[in-house]
PDB file of C-alpha atoms in Angstrom:
ATOM      1  CA  ASN A   1       0.000   0.000   0.000  1.00  0.00           C
ATOM      2  CA  VAL A   2       1.557   3.258  -1.158  1.00  0.00           C
ATOM      3  CA  SER A   3       0.117   5.350   1.697  1.00  0.00           C
ATOM      4  CA  ASN A   4       1.775   3.070   4.282  1.00  0.00           C
ATOM      5  CA  ILE A   5       5.199   3.289   2.672  1.00  0.00           C
ATOM      6  CA  SER A   6       4.834   7.090   2.266  1.00  0.00           C
ATOM      7  CA  SER A   7       4.165   7.539   5.972  1.00  0.00           C
ATOM      8  CA  GLU A   8       7.325   5.557   6.833  1.00  0.00           C
ATOM      9  CA  MET A   9       9.623   7.403   4.397  1.00  0.00           C
ATOM     10  CA  ARG A  10      12.001   9.900   6.012  1.00  0.00           C
ATOM     11  CA  ILE A  11      14.568  12.231   4.445  1.00  0.00           C
ATOM     12  CA  ALA A  12      17.101  13.908   6.723  1.00  0.00           C
ATOM     13  CA  PRO A  13      18.354  16.502   6.727  1.00  0.00           C
ATOM     14  CA  ASN A  14      15.909  18.412   4.542  1.00  0.00           C
ATOM     15  CA  PRO A  15      17.057  20.915   3.326  1.00  0.00           C
ATOM     16  CA  ALA A  16      20.314  19.089   2.643  1.00  0.00           C
ATOM     17  CA  SER A  17      23.753  19.962   1.322  1.00  0.00           C
ATOM     18  CA  GLY A  18      26.066  17.350  -0.181  1.00  0.00           C
ATOM     19  CA  MET A  19      24.366  14.287   1.281  1.00  0.00           C
ATOM     20  CA  PHE A  20      21.099  13.151   2.828  1.00  0.00           C
ATOM     21  CA  THR A  21      19.801   9.910   4.309  1.00  0.00           C
ATOM     22  CA  VAL A  22      16.529   8.336   3.260  1.00  0.00           C
ATOM     23  CA  SER A  23      15.025   5.710   5.550  1.00  0.00           C
ATOM     24  CA  LEU A  24      11.965   3.483   5.437  1.00  0.00           C
ATOM     25  CA  GLY A  25      11.300   2.257   8.967  1.00  0.00           C
ATOM     26  CA  SER A  26      11.571  -1.529   9.047  1.00  0.00           C
ATOM     27  CA  ARG A  27      11.070  -1.996   5.289  1.00  0.00           C
ATOM     28  CA  THR A  28      13.922  -2.763   2.902  1.00  0.00           C
ATOM     29  CA  ILE A  29      14.563  -0.146   0.210  1.00  0.00           C
ATOM     30  CA  GLU A  30      15.290  -1.706  -3.161  1.00  0.00           C
ATOM     31  CA  LYS A  31      15.898   1.510  -5.126  1.00  0.00           C
ATOM     32  CA  VAL A  32      16.334   5.234  -4.458  1.00  0.00           C
ATOM     33  CA  ILE A  33      16.051   7.650  -7.385  1.00  0.00           C
ATOM     34  CA  VAL A  34      16.692  11.392  -7.156  1.00  0.00           C
ATOM     35  CA  MET A  35      14.895  13.213  -9.982  1.00  0.00           C
ATOM     36  CA  SER A  36      14.760  16.791 -11.148  1.00  0.00           C
ATOM     37  CA  LEU A  37      11.252  18.274 -11.240  1.00  0.00           C
ATOM     38  CA  ASP A  38      11.106  17.561 -14.994  1.00  0.00           C
ATOM     39  CA  GLY A  39      11.533  13.832 -14.279  1.00  0.00           C
ATOM     40  CA  ARG A  40      15.200  13.442 -15.211  1.00  0.00           C
ATOM     41  CA  THR A  41      17.102  10.946 -13.007  1.00  0.00           C
ATOM     42  CA  VAL A  42      20.163  12.645 -11.482  1.00  0.00           C
ATOM     43  CA  ARG A  43      21.171  10.043  -8.852  1.00  0.00           C
ATOM     44  CA  SER A  44      20.308   6.409  -8.251  1.00  0.00           C
ATOM     45  CA  GLU A  45      21.126   3.996  -5.415  1.00  0.00           C
ATOM     46  CA  ASP A  46      20.338   0.315  -4.786  1.00  0.00           C
ATOM     47  CA  PRO A  47      20.787   0.051  -1.009  1.00  0.00           C
ATOM     48  CA  ALA A  48      19.061  -3.297  -0.190  1.00  0.00           C
ATOM     49  CA  ASN A  49      18.724  -1.952   3.344  1.00  0.00           C
ATOM     50  CA  ASN A  50      16.169   0.111   5.285  1.00  0.00           C
ATOM     51  CA  ARG A  51      18.265   3.277   4.824  1.00  0.00           C
ATOM     52  CA  ALA A  52      20.494   4.842   2.209  1.00  0.00           C
ATOM     53  CA  ASP A  53      22.997   7.692   2.231  1.00  0.00           C
ATOM     54  CA  VAL A  54      22.606   9.581  -1.032  1.00  0.00           C
ATOM     55  CA  ASN A  55      25.438  11.753  -2.370  1.00  0.00           C
ATOM     56  CA  VAL A  56      23.968  14.901  -3.934  1.00  0.00           C
ATOM     57  CA  PHE A  57      27.163  16.944  -4.005  1.00  0.00           C
ATOM     58  CA  GLY A  58      26.954  19.666  -6.648  1.00  0.00           C
ATOM     59  CA  LEU A  59      23.145  19.675  -6.855  1.00  0.00           C
ATOM     60  CA  THR A  60      21.033  22.630  -5.742  1.00  0.00           C
ATOM     61  CA  GLY A  61      17.306  23.282  -5.923  1.00  0.00           C
ATOM     62  CA  VAL A  62      14.193  21.186  -5.362  1.00  0.00           C
ATOM     63  CA  TYR A  63      14.310  17.501  -6.326  1.00  0.00           C
ATOM     64  CA  LEU A  64      12.030  14.491  -5.983  1.00  0.00           C
ATOM     65  CA  VAL A  65      13.249  11.417  -4.126  1.00  0.00           C
ATOM     66  CA  GLN A  66      11.466   8.229  -5.168  1.00  0.00           C
ATOM     67  CA  ILE A  67      11.955   5.000  -3.256  1.00  0.00           C
ATOM     68  CA  THR A  68      10.781   1.512  -4.102  1.00  0.00           C
ATOM     69  CA  ASP A  69      10.657  -1.186  -1.441  1.00  0.00           C
ATOM     70  CA  VAL A  70      11.257  -4.900  -2.056  1.00  0.00           C
ATOM     71  CA  ASP A  71       7.498  -5.459  -2.463  1.00  0.00           C
ATOM     72  CA  GLY A  72       7.310  -2.920  -5.305  1.00  0.00           C
ATOM     73  CA  ASN A  73       5.633  -0.155  -3.282  1.00  0.00           C
ATOM     74  CA  ILE A  74       6.678   3.346  -4.364  1.00  0.00           C
ATOM     75  CA  ALA A  75       6.800   6.604  -2.408  1.00  0.00           C
ATOM     76  CA  THR A  76       8.015  10.040  -3.458  1.00  0.00           C
ATOM     77  CA  GLN A  77       8.979  13.099  -1.408  1.00  0.00           C
ATOM     78  CA  LYS A  78      10.555  16.455  -2.203  1.00  0.00           C
ATOM     79  CA  VAL A  79      13.991  17.379  -0.945  1.00  0.00           C
ATOM     80  CA  VAL A  80      15.585  20.825  -1.039  1.00  0.00           C
ATOM     81  CA  LEU A  81      19.293  20.811  -1.876  1.00  0.00           C
ATOM     82  CA  GLN A  82      21.460  23.801  -1.007  1.00  0.00           C
TER      83      GLN A  82
END
Protein backbone atom coordinates (compact mmCIF):
# COMPACT_ATOMS: atom_id res chain seq x y z
CA ASN A 1 0.00 0.00 0.00
CA VAL A 2 1.56 3.26 -1.16
CA SER A 3 0.12 5.35 1.70
CA ASN A 4 1.78 3.07 4.28
CA ILE A 5 5.20 3.29 2.67
CA SER A 6 4.83 7.09 2.27
CA SER A 7 4.16 7.54 5.97
CA GLU A 8 7.33 5.56 6.83
CA MET A 9 9.62 7.40 4.40
CA ARG A 10 12.00 9.90 6.01
CA ILE A 11 14.57 12.23 4.44
CA ALA A 12 17.10 13.91 6.72
CA PRO A 13 18.35 16.50 6.73
CA ASN A 14 15.91 18.41 4.54
CA PRO A 15 17.06 20.92 3.33
CA ALA A 16 20.31 19.09 2.64
CA SER A 17 23.75 19.96 1.32
CA GLY A 18 26.07 17.35 -0.18
CA MET A 19 24.37 14.29 1.28
CA PHE A 20 21.10 13.15 2.83
CA THR A 21 19.80 9.91 4.31
CA VAL A 22 16.53 8.34 3.26
CA SER A 23 15.02 5.71 5.55
CA LEU A 24 11.97 3.48 5.44
CA GLY A 25 11.30 2.26 8.97
CA SER A 26 11.57 -1.53 9.05
CA ARG A 27 11.07 -2.00 5.29
CA THR A 28 13.92 -2.76 2.90
CA ILE A 29 14.56 -0.15 0.21
CA GLU A 30 15.29 -1.71 -3.16
CA LYS A 31 15.90 1.51 -5.13
CA VAL A 32 16.33 5.23 -4.46
CA ILE A 33 16.05 7.65 -7.39
CA VAL A 34 16.69 11.39 -7.16
CA MET A 35 14.90 13.21 -9.98
CA SER A 36 14.76 16.79 -11.15
CA LEU A 37 11.25 18.27 -11.24
CA ASP A 38 11.11 17.56 -14.99
CA GLY A 39 11.53 13.83 -14.28
CA ARG A 40 15.20 13.44 -15.21
CA THR A 41 17.10 10.95 -13.01
CA VAL A 42 20.16 12.64 -11.48
CA ARG A 43 21.17 10.04 -8.85
CA SER A 44 20.31 6.41 -8.25
CA GLU A 45 21.13 4.00 -5.42
CA ASP A 46 20.34 0.32 -4.79
CA PRO A 47 20.79 0.05 -1.01
CA ALA A 48 19.06 -3.30 -0.19
CA ASN A 49 18.72 -1.95 3.34
CA ASN A 50 16.17 0.11 5.29
CA ARG A 51 18.26 3.28 4.82
CA ALA A 52 20.49 4.84 2.21
CA ASP A 53 23.00 7.69 2.23
CA VAL A 54 22.61 9.58 -1.03
CA ASN A 55 25.44 11.75 -2.37
CA VAL A 56 23.97 14.90 -3.93
CA PHE A 57 27.16 16.94 -4.00
CA GLY A 58 26.95 19.67 -6.65
CA LEU A 59 23.14 19.68 -6.86
CA THR A 60 21.03 22.63 -5.74
CA GLY A 61 17.31 23.28 -5.92
CA VAL A 62 14.19 21.19 -5.36
CA TYR A 63 14.31 17.50 -6.33
CA LEU A 64 12.03 14.49 -5.98
CA VAL A 65 13.25 11.42 -4.13
CA GLN A 66 11.47 8.23 -5.17
CA ILE A 67 11.95 5.00 -3.26
CA THR A 68 10.78 1.51 -4.10
CA ASP A 69 10.66 -1.19 -1.44
CA VAL A 70 11.26 -4.90 -2.06
CA ASP A 71 7.50 -5.46 -2.46
CA GLY A 72 7.31 -2.92 -5.31
CA ASN A 73 5.63 -0.16 -3.28
CA ILE A 74 6.68 3.35 -4.36
CA ALA A 75 6.80 6.60 -2.41
CA THR A 76 8.02 10.04 -3.46
CA GLN A 77 8.98 13.10 -1.41
CA LYS A 78 10.56 16.46 -2.20
CA VAL A 79 13.99 17.38 -0.95
CA VAL A 80 15.58 20.83 -1.04
CA LEU A 81 19.29 20.81 -1.88
CA GLN A 82 21.46 23.80 -1.01
